[in-house]
Structures are given as structure tokens and as C-alpha cells.
Coordinates of C-alpha atoms in Angstrom, one line a residue:
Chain A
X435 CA -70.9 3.2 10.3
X436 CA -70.5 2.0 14.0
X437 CA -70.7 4.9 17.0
X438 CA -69.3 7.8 16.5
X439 CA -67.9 7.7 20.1
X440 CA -65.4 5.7 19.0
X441 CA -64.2 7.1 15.5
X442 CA -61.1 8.7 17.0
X443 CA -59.0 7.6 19.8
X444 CA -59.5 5.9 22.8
X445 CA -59.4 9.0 25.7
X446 CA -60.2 9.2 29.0
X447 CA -63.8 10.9 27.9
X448 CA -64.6 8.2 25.9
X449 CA -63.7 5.7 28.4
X450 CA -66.3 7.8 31.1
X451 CA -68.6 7.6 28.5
X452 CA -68.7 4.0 27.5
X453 CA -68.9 3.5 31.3
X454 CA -71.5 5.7 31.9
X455 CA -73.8 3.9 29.7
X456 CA -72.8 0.5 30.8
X457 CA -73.9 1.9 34.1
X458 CA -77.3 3.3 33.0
X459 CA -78.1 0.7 30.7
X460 CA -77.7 -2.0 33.6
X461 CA -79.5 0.2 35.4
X462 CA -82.7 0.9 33.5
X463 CA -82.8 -3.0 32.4
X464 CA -82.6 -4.1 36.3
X465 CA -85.0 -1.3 37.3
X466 CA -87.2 -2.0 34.2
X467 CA -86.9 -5.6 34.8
X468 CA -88.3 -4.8 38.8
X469 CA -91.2 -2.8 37.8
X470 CA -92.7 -5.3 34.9
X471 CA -92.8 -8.3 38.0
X472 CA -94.9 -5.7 39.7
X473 CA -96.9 -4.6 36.9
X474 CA -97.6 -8.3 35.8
X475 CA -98.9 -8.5 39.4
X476 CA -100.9 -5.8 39.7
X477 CA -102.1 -5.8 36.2
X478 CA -103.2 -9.7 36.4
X479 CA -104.3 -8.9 40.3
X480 CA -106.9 -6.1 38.2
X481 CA -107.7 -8.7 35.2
X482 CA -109.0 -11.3 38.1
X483 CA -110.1 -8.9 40.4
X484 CA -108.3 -8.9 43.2
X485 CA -105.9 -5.8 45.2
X486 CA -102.6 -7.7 44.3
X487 CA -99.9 -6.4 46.0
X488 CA -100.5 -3.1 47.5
X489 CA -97.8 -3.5 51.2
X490 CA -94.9 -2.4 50.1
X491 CA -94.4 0.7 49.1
X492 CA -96.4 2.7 47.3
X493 CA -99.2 0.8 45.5
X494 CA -97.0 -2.2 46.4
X495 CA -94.1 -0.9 44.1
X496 CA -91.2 -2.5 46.6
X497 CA -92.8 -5.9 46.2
X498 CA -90.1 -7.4 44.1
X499 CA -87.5 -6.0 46.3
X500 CA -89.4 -7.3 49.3
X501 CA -89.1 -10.7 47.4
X502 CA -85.2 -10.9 46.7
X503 CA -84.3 -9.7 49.8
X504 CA -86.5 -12.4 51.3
X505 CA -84.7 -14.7 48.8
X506 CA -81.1 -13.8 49.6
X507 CA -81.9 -15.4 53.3
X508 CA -83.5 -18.5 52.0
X509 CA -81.3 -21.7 52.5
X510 CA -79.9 -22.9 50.0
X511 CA -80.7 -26.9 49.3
X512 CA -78.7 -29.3 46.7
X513 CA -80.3 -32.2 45.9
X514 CA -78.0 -35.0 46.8
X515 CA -78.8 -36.8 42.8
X516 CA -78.0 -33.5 41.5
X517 CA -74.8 -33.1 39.1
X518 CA -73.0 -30.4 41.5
X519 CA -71.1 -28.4 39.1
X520 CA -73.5 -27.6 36.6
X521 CA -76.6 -27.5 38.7
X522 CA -74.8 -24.3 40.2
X523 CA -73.8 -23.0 36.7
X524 CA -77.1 -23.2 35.2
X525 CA -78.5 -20.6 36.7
X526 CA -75.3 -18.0 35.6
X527 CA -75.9 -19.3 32.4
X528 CA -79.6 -18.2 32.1
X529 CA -78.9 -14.7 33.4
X530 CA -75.9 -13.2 31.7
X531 CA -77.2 -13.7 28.0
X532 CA -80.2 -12.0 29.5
X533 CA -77.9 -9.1 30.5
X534 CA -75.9 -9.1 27.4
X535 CA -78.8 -9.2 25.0
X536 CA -80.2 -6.1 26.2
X537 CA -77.1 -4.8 25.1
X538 CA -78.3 -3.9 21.3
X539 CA -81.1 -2.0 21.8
X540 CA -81.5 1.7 21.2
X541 CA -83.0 3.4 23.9
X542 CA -82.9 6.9 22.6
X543 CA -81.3 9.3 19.7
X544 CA -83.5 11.8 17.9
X545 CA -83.1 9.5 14.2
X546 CA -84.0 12.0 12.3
X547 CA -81.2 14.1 13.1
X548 CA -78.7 11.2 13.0
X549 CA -80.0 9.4 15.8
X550 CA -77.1 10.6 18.2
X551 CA -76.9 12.6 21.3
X552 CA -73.9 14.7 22.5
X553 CA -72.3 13.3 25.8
X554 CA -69.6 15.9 27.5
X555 CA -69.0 17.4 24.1
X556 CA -68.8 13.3 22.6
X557 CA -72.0 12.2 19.7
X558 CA -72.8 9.2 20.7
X559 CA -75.3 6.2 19.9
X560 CA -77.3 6.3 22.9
X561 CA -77.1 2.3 23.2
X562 CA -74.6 0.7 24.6
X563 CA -73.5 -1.5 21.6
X564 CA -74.0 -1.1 17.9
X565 CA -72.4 -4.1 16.5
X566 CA -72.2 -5.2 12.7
X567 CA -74.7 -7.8 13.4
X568 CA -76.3 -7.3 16.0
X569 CA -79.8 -9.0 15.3
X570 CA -77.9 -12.0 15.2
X571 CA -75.8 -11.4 18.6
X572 CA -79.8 -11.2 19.9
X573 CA -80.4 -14.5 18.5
X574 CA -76.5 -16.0 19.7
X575 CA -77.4 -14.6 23.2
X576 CA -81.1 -16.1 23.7
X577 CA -79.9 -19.2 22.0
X578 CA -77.2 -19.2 24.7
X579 CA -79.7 -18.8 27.6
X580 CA -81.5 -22.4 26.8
X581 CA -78.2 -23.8 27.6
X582 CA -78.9 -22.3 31.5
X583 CA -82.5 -23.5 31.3
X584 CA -81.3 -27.0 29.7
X585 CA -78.6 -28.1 31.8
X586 CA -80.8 -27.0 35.0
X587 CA -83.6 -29.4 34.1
X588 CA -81.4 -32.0 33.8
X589 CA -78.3 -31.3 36.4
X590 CA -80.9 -31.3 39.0
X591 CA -80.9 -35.4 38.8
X592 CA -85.1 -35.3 39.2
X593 CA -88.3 -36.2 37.2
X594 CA -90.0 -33.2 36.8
X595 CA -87.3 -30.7 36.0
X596 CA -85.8 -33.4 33.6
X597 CA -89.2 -33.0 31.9
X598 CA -89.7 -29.4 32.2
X599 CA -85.8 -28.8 30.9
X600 CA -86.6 -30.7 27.9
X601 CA -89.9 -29.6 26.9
X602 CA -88.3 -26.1 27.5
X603 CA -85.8 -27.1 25.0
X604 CA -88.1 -28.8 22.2
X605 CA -90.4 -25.7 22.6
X606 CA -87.5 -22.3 22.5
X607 CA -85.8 -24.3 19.6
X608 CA -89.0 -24.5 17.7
X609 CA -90.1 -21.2 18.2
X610 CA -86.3 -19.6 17.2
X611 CA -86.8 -21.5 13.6
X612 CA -89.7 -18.9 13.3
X613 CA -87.8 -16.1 15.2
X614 CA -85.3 -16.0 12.8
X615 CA -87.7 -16.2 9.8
X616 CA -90.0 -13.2 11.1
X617 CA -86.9 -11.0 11.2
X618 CA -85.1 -12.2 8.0
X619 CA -88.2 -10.4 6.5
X620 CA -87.1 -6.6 8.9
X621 CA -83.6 -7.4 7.5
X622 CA -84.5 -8.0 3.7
X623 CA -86.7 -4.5 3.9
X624 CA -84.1 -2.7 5.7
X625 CA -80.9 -4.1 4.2
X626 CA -78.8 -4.5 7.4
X627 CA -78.6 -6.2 10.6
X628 CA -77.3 -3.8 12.9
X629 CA -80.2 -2.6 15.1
X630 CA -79.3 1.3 15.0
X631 CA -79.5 1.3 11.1
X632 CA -82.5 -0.7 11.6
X633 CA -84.1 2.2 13.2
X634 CA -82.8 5.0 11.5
X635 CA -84.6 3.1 8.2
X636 CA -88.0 3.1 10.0
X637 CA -87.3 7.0 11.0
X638 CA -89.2 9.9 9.0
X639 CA -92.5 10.5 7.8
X640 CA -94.2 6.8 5.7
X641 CA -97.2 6.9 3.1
X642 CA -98.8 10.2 3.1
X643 CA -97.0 11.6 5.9
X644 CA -99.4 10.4 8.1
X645 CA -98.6 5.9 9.0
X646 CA -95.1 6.0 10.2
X647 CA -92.7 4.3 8.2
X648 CA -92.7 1.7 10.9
X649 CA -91.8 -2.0 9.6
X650 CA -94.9 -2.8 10.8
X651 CA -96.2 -1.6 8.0
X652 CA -93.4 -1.9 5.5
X653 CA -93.1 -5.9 6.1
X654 CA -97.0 -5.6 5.9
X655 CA -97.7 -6.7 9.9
X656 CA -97.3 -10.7 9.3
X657 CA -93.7 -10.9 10.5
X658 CA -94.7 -8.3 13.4
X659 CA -97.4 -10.8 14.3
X660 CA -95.5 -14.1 13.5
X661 CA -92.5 -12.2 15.6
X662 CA -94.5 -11.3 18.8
X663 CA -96.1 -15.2 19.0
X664 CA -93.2 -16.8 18.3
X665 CA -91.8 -14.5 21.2
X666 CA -94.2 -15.6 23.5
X667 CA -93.4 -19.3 23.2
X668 CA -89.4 -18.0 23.7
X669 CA -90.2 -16.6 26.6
X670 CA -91.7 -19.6 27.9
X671 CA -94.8 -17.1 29.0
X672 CA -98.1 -17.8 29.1
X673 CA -100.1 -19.0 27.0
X674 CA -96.9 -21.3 25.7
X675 CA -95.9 -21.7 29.4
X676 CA -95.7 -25.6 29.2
X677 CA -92.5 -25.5 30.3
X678 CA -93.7 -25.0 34.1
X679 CA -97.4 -26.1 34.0
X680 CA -97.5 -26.3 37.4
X681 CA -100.4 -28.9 37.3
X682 CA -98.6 -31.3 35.7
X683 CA -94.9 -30.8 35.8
X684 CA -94.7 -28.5 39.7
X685 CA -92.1 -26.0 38.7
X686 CA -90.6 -27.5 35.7
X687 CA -86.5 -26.7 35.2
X688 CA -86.1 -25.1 38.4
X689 CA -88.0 -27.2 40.6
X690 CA -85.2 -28.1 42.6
X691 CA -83.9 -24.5 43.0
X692 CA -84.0 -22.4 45.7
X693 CA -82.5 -19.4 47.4
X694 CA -80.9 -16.6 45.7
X695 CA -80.2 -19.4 42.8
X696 CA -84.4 -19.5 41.9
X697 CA -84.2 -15.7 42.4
X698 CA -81.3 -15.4 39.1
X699 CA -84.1 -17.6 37.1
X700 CA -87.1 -15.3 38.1
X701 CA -84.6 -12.3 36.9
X702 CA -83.8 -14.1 33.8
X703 CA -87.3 -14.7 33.1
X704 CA -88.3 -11.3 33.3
X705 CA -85.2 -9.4 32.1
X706 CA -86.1 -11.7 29.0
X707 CA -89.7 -9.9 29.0
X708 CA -87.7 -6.8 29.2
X709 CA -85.6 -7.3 26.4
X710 CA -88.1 -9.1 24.0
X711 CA -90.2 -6.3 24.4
X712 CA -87.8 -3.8 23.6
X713 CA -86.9 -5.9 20.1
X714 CA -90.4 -6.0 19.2
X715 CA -90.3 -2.3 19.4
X716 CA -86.9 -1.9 17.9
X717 CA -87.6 -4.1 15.0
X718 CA -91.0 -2.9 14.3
X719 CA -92.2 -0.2 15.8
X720 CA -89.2 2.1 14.9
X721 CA -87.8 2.3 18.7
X722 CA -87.3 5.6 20.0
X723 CA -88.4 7.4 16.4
X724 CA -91.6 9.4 16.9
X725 CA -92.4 13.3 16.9
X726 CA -90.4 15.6 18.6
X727 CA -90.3 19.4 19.3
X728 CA -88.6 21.8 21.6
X729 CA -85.2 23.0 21.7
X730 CA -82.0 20.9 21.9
X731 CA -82.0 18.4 24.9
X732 CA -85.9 18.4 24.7
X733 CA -85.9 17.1 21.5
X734 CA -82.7 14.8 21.3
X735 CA -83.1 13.5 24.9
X736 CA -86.5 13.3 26.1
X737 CA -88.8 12.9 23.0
X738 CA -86.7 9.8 22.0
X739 CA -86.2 8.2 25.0
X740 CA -90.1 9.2 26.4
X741 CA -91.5 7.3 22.6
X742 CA -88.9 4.1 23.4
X743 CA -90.8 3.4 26.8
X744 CA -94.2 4.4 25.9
X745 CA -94.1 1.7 23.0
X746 CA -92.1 -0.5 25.5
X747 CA -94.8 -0.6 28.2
X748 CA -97.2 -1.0 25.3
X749 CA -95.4 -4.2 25.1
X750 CA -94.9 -5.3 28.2
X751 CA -98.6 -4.9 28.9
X752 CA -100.0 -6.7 25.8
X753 CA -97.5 -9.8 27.0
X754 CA -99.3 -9.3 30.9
X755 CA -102.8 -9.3 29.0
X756 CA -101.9 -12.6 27.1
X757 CA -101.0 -14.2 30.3
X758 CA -104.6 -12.6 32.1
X759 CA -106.2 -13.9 28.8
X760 CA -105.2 -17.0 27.0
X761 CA -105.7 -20.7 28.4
X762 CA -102.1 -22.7 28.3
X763 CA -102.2 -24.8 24.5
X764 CA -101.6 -28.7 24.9
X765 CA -97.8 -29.8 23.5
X766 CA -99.4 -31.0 20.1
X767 CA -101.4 -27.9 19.6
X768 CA -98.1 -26.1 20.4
X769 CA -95.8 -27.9 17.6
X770 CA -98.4 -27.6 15.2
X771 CA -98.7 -24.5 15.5
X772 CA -94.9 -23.2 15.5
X773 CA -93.8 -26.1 12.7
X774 CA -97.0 -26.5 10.7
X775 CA -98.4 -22.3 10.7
X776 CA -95.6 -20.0 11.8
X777 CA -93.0 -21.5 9.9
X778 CA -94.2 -21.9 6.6
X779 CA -95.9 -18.4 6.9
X780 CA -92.9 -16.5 7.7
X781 CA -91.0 -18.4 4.5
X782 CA -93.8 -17.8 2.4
X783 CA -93.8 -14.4 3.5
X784 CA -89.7 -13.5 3.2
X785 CA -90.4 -14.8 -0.4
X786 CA -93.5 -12.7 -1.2
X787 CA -91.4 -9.7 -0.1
X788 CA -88.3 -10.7 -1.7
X789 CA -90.7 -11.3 -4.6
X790 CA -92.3 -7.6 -4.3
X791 CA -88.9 -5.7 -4.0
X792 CA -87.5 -6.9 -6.5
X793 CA -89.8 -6.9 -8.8
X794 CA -90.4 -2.8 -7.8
X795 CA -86.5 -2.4 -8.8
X796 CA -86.7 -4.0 -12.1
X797 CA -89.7 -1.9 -12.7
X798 CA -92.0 -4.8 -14.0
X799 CA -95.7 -3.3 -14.4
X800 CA -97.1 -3.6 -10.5
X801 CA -100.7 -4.9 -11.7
X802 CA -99.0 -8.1 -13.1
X803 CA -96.8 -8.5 -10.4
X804 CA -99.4 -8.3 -7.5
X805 CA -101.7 -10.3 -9.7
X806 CA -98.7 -13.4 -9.6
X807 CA -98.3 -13.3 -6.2
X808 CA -102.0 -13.3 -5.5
X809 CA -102.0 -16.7 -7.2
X810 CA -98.5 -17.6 -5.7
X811 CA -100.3 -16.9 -2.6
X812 CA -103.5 -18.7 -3.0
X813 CA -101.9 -21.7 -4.6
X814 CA -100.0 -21.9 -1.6
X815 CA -102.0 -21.5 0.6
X816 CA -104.6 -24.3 -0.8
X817 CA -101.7 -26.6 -0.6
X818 CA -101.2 -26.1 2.7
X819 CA -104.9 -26.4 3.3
X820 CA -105.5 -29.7 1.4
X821 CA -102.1 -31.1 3.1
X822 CA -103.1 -30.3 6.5
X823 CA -106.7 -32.0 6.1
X824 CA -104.7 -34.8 4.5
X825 CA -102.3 -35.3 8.2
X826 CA -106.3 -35.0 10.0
X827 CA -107.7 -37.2 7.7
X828 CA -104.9 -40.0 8.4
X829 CA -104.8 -38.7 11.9
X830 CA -108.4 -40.2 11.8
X831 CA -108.1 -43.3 10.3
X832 CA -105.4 -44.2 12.7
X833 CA -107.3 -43.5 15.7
X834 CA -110.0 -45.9 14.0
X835 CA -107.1 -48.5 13.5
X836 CA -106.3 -48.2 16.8
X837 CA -109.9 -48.0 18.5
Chain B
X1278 CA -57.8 -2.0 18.2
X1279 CA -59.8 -2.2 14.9
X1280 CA -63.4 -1.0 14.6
X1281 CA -64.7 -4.3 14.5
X1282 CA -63.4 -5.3 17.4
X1283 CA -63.9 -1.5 19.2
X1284 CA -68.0 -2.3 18.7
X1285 CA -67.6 -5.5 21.1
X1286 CA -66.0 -3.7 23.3
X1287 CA -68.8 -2.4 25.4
X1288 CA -70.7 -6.2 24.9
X1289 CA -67.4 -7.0 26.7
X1290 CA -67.5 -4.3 29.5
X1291 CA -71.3 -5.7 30.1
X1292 CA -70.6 -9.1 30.2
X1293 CA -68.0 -8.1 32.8
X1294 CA -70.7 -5.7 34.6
X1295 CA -72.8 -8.7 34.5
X1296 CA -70.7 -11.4 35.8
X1297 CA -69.8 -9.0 39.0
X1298 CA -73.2 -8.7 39.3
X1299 CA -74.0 -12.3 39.5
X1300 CA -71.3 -13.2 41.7
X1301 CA -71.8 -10.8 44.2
X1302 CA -75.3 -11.6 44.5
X1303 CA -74.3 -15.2 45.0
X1304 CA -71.2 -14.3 47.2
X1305 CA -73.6 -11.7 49.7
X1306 CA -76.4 -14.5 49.6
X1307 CA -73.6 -17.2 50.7
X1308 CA -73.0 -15.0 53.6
X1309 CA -76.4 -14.0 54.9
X1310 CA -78.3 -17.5 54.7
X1311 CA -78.6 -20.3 56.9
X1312 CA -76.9 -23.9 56.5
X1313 CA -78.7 -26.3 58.3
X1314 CA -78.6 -29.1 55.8
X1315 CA -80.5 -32.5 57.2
X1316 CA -80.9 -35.4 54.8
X1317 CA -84.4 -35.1 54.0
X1318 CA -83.9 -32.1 52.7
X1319 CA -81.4 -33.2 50.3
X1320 CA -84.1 -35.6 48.9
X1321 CA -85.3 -35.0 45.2
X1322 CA -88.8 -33.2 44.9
X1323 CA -91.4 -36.2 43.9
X1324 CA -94.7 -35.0 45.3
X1325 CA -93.8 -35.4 48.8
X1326 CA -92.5 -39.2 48.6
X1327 CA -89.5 -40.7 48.4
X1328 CA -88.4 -40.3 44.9
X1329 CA -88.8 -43.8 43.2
X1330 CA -85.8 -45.0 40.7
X1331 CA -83.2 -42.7 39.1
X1332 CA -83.8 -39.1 38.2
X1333 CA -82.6 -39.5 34.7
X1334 CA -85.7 -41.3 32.9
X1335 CA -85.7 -41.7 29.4
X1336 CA -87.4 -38.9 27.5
X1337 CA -89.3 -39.3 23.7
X1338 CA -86.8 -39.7 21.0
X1339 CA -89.3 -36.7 19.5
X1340 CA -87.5 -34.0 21.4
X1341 CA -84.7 -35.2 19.3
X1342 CA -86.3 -35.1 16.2
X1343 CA -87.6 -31.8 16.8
X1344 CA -83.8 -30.4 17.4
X1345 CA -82.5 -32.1 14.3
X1346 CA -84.9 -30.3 12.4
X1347 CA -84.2 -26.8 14.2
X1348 CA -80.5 -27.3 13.0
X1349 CA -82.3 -27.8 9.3
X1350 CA -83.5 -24.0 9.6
X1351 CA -80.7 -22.5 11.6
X1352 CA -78.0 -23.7 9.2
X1353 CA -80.3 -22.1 6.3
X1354 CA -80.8 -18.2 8.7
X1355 CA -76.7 -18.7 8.1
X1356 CA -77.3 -18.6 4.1
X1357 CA -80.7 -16.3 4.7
X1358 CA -79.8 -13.6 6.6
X1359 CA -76.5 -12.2 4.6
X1360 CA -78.7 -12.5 1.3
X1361 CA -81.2 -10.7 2.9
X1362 CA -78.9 -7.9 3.1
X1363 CA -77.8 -7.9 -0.2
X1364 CA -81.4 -8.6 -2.3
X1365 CA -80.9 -5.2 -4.2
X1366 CA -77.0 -6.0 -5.1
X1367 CA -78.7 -9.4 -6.9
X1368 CA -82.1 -8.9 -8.0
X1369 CA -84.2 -11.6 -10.3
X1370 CA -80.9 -13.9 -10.2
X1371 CA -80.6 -14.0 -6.3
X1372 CA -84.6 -13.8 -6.0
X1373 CA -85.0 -17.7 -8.0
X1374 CA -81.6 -18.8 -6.4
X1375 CA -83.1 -18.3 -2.9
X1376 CA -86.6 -19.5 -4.2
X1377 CA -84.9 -22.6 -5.1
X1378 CA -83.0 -22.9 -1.6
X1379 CA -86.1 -22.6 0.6
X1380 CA -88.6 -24.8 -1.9
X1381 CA -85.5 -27.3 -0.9
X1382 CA -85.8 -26.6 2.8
X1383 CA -89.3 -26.4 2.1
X1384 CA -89.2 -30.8 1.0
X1385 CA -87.3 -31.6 3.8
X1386 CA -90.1 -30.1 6.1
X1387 CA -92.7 -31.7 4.1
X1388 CA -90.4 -34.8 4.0
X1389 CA -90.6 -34.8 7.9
X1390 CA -94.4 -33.6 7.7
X1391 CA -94.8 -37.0 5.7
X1392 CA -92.7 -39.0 7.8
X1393 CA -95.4 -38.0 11.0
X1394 CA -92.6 -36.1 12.7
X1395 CA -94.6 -33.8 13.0
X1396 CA -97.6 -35.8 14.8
X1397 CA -97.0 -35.3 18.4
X1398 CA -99.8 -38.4 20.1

């Protein structure tokens, strides 16, 4: 069930095709990418009151070109401690998984109707990969891009990014453990891991025609919530941006970067935003799926593609208003919460659902089955309760030993 | 070309879209900026002094601790994530086999919990 593009042979149409949408993909995630650096701006700029950046351009939308072209004739300095080779590969490192993980989403495709769109007489996905497994090749490629944020706190043979790199790395590989988790609970409702099929699941009218069949609301909004936090920290973003709390650590990794070289981690950073996004809405929101009317290329180009970047702003703003909103957490506060809270939750919860499906295919009677899980739950949950209080209660006494 | 392979083939053609991208940006920069390099501006960043002792300091042995635990919960997504995908095919049976699997993983977190891992000060 891959793209139909590619079903029969290999022609010259299909090669146009396939580079077409290389071409527009790259550039809607570079343009995308552009426009949420100046929308964080201006939308923090309006949180704190200020103009924010309002020269360039209209309403300051050139700023970020402004800035890398500034960049590109910035000299570039290598620390003489610094470990030459992979200083300069770090920062290639952080921003081609950023490229490639973009790769899987759905941008458009009427999934009601199949979730294809003709292309000089060629159906086609309209995303520029569909692969077997593709929710994992998102979590190979952002797994990938703490190698570039890694070896750049370290390579740069200095205190601070040292520090930065490896809180960066404690905090990402934290936070993946309940990545993973959140979506294990998208793939156990929708039985696949390809991100088209994903969709075309969450297509069509949900309960009583009215809620979409979103898996928002199938996974029962816990993994959507666990999912979007455990996001956050991923991103290194506010308010999990310990990573470069400039109080205390300057710049963190990329401290010693500058040039065009800082410029590829800024794009990282934000094409990361970009694509995290974009998941969120593929995995629960039902990407491009939404109404649609009008005849043919209304309603198999625009509608679809018009729903995927509504919901995708959505996103990108409610990341913007966590960053205008939320004070940084302390490390401690920041482990407990991913090991101690998200983790267990998003277990608990795979189970539960696990639990719930099966136990609708066997046909058991529902009422007994929602009345074991209650106490599942609560039991559970008390546990975790009464072992957390335990950890503060000893957490106590030791500060009394030691005072 | 099999269709496995055929679905890769765009990742392929972007990773290659990407790369030129990348380079050029590095190559054009290389030729538009300025080399003046002096020795003080070599130096390491350390809040506007001379940088005191190596760059490499030790770090907390907790970092570690954390990743060895992160390979504890990636290795099981590798046994998750295909069951997930086949829960209908094994109903009740696969439903306890997996309950059993993550009340394991669930100890060894616990375990670690125990241990004050977990305890960051």
C-alpha cells in the first residue's frame, strides 16, 4: 500500500514528479521554517508588549532573511581547543535529519477519497515519502540530530558548551523514552506505522458525526497531551530550554559557533518546530482531513492542504505561547517530571487501551470491563502516589541528616 | 528496484537535496566572509577571561545513568511498536504477554527509582 506513483514503472513523469515534490516540499519546510522565527518574534514581541520586528519588509516579514544574510558575512572563528573535524560536522549533522524528518508528513490529499491527488495524469501521495515505517524513521532521524547537538558541545573543547551538550543530551534522551510511548498508543489504535495510513484512519465522520475521528479523541487526549510535552522538552524550547539557559550556561552547545555555522543550528532549531508541529497534527489531529466541498481541484487541492496549515499554525503558535508563558523548570523538576510522570503515564495508558480494545473484540460485557480498569487505574495510580511521597519523605530525612 | 526500497527513494533524493543545500550554504559563506583570524580570538568563551584549565571537565556520572536507562525503554519501543500493530491478530494472549513485559520494564524503573537514580540533588 505505498504511493501509487510508483506502482508501475519508473518513467520520465514519474521521475518529474518525485522531483517536483522534493522541490516543493524543501520549499514549503524552508519557507515555513522562515516565517515561524518571525512569528515567534512578533508573537512574543505582542505577549511582552513591545513592536518586535516591524523594518524589514512588510510587518518585518524579511527579518529572518535580513539575519542569514547578515550571518553568511560573519567571520568564522575556531576555537584553537576545539576538536577541528567534528566541530565543523556537528553542525551538518543537526540539520539534515531536520530536513529528512520532514520528509513523512502529509501535507495534503482529500483522505476521504483515497487521500491522493492527480499530478500530470499520475495519483499520487501528496508527501514526499510514505515509508513502511515511517513513525519510526521520525524517531531514527530526531534521534540522529542529538548526535549534531552532542558532538558540538563537546568538539568545541569549552566549559559551557561541554555542559549545555550534555544536559542537551540527558534531557532529548529522556523525553524520546516518553515520545515513543505517547505514539505507541496512535499506533496500537490505528494498527500501522506509516503516517499516510495513519491519517486515512483518523479520516471520516467520529461519534455522532459531529467530533472528528481525530486520535485525539480515539487515544482519549493523554498521549496527545503526553506527546506535545514531551515535544517541547525535544525541542529543547522553552519552558524545557535548559539546554541554553543563558543565565547560567551563555549559549549552551553552540557557544562557540559562529557565522553561517550558528546560522545551520538556528535553522535546525526551528525546522525542528516545523516538523514537530506538523507530527502533532499528523498523529493527532488527522493532518490534512477536514471538510471539503467544491469541485475537483477545490476539494482535493486546497481544502486539504488549507486544513494541514491551519491546524499547523495552530501548533506553532501554542509552542510560541509556551515560550511567552511558562518560566524555565530547574533540572530536577525536569527529570522528575519526564521519568517519574510522563513515563509511567504513557505505559499505563498503552496498557489501558490495549486493555479496552481488546476487550471490545472479545466482546466481554463493557460495564465490567470499564469497572476493572477503573480499579486498575486507581490502584495504580495510588501506588504511584504513596511511592512518590515515600522518595519526598526520604528526600526529607536526608536533608535532615545532612543539615 | 523492489517496493521497499522504491519508498526510500525520495528520503534518498532529499537527503541529497539537503546535503547540496548545506554545502552550498557553507561553500557561498566561505567565499563572502572575512578571515582575519588574531589569537585572541581563537581563545575559548569563559566570560571574558582567559579560560582556566582544560575544556573537557568531568561531567556527573548521572548523565550516564540517565542514558543507560533510555536504552532500557528504547530496546523495549523495538518489542512495542510491532506488537502494537498486530494487538487485534493476538488478542487476550498478546494483551497479558505484553502486560507481563512492561510490569518487567516497569521493576527495573522502580529498581532505579529505589536505587535514587532518579534523585537529581
Amino acid at each position: 500500500m505505498g504511493d501509487p506513483l510508483y506502482a508501475g514503472g519508473i518513467g520520465l513523469t514519474v521521475v518529474l514528479v518525485t522531483l517536483l515534490k522534493v522541490l516543493v516540499t524543501f520549499v514549503l519546510l524552508l519557507v515555513a521554517t522562515m516565517f515561524m522565527v518571525w512569528f515567534e518574534r512578533k508573537i512574543v514581541a505582542d505577549m511582552q508588549h513591545r513592536i518586535g520586528p516591524n523594518r524589514a519588509g512588510p510587518w518585518g516579514l524579511l527579518q529572518t532573511l535580513a539575519d542569514g544574510t547578515k550571518l553568511f558575512f560573519k567571520e568564522d572563528l575556531l576555537p584553537d581547543r576545539a576538536d577541528r573535524i567534528v566541530f565543523r560536522l556537528a553542525p551538518v549533522l543537526a540539520v539534515v535529519p531536520a530536513f529528512l524528518a520532514f520528509a513523512i508528513v502529509p501535507i495534503g490529499g482529500n483522505f476521504a477519497e483515497g487521500g491522493t491527488v492527480s499530478m500530470f495524469g499520475r495519483e499520487t501521495f501528496l508527501q514526499l515519502a510514505d515509508p513502511p515505517v515511517g513513525v519510526l524513521f521520525f524517531l531514527a532521524m530526531s534521534g540522529i540530530g542529538v548526535y549534531g547537538v552532542m558532538l558540538a558541545g563537546w568538539s568545541s573543547g569549552s566549559k559551557y558548551p561541554l555542559l549545555g551538550g550534555v544536559r542537551a543530551t540527558a534531557q532529548i534522551v529522556s523525553y524520546e523514552a516518553a515520545l515513543g510511548l505517547s505514539l505507541a498508543s496512535v499506533i496500537l489504535v490505528n494498527g500501522t506505522l506509516s503516517t499516510h495510513q495513519i491519517v486515512a484512519e483518523q479520516a471520516g465522520a467520529g461519534f455522532g458525526g459531529i467530533i472528528p475521528n481525530w486520535n485525539l479523541v480515539v487515544t482519549g487526549v493523554v498521549p496527545a497531551i503526553i506527546f506535545l510535552i514531551a515535544g517541547t522538552a525535544e525541542l529543547n524550547r522553552p519552558p524545557f530550554d535548559l539546554v541554553e539557559a543563558e543565565q547560567e550556561l551563555v549559549g549552551g552547545f553552540n557557544t562557540e559557533y559562529s557565522s553561517i555555522r550558528f546560522a545551520l543550528f538556528f535553522l535546525a532549531e526551528f525546522m525542528n518546530t516545523v516538523t514537530m508541529s506538523a507530527l502533532v497534527v499528523t498523529l493527532f489531529l488527522g493532518g490534512p482531513s477536514g471538510p471539503v466541498w467544491g469541485p475537483e481541484p477545490v476539494r482535493t487541492w486546497f481544502f486539504p492542504i488549507f486544513w494541514f496549515l491551519l491546524k499547523l499554525v495552530v501548533f506553532l503558535f501554542v509552542f510560541v505561547w509556551f515560550r511567552g508563558t511558562l518560566p524555565r523548570l530547574r533540572y530536577d523538576q525536569l527529570m522528575d517530571l519526564g521519568w517519574k510522570a510522563l513515563i509511567p503515564l504513557a505505559l499505563g495508558w498503552f496498557l489501558l487501551l490495549g486493555a479496552v480494545r481488546v476487550a471490545r473484540n472479545e466482546g466481554w460485557n463493557l460495564v465490567v470491563t470499564f469497572g476493572a480498569i477503573t480499579v486498575v487505574v486507581v490502584v495504580a495510580v495510588t501506588l504511584l502516589n504513596l511511592s512518590l511521597r515515600a522518595a519526598q519523605r526520604q528526600r526529607l530525612a536526608d536533608a535532615e541528616v545532612n543539615a | 528496484m523492489s517496493d521497499f526500497l522504491r519508498s526510500y527513494l525520495t528520503v534518498g533524493i532529499f537527503l541529497g537535496v539537503a546535503v547540496v543545500l548545506v554545502s552550498a550554504l557553507l561553500g557561498l559563506s566561505s567565499l563572502l566572509r572575512p578571515s582575519k583570524p588574531t589569537p585572541q580570538k581563537s581563545i575559548v568563551y569563559e566570560s571574558g577571561v582567559d579560560p582556566v584549565g582544560t575544556g573537557w571537565a568531568q561531567s556527573q556520572i548521572r548523565y550516564y545513568i540517565f542514558a543507560l536507562l533510555f536504552v532500557v525503554f528504547d530496546v523495549e519501543a523495538v518489542f512495542i511498536f510491532p506488537w502494537a500493530t498486530r494487538l487485534e491478530a493476538y488478542g487476550l494472549f498478546g494483551l497479558i504477554e505484553m502486560g507481563i513485559f512492561i510490569f518487567i520494564l516497569f521493576l527495573s524503573l522502580v529498581y532505579a527509582w529505589r536505587k535514587g537514580v532518579l534523585r537529581w540533588v
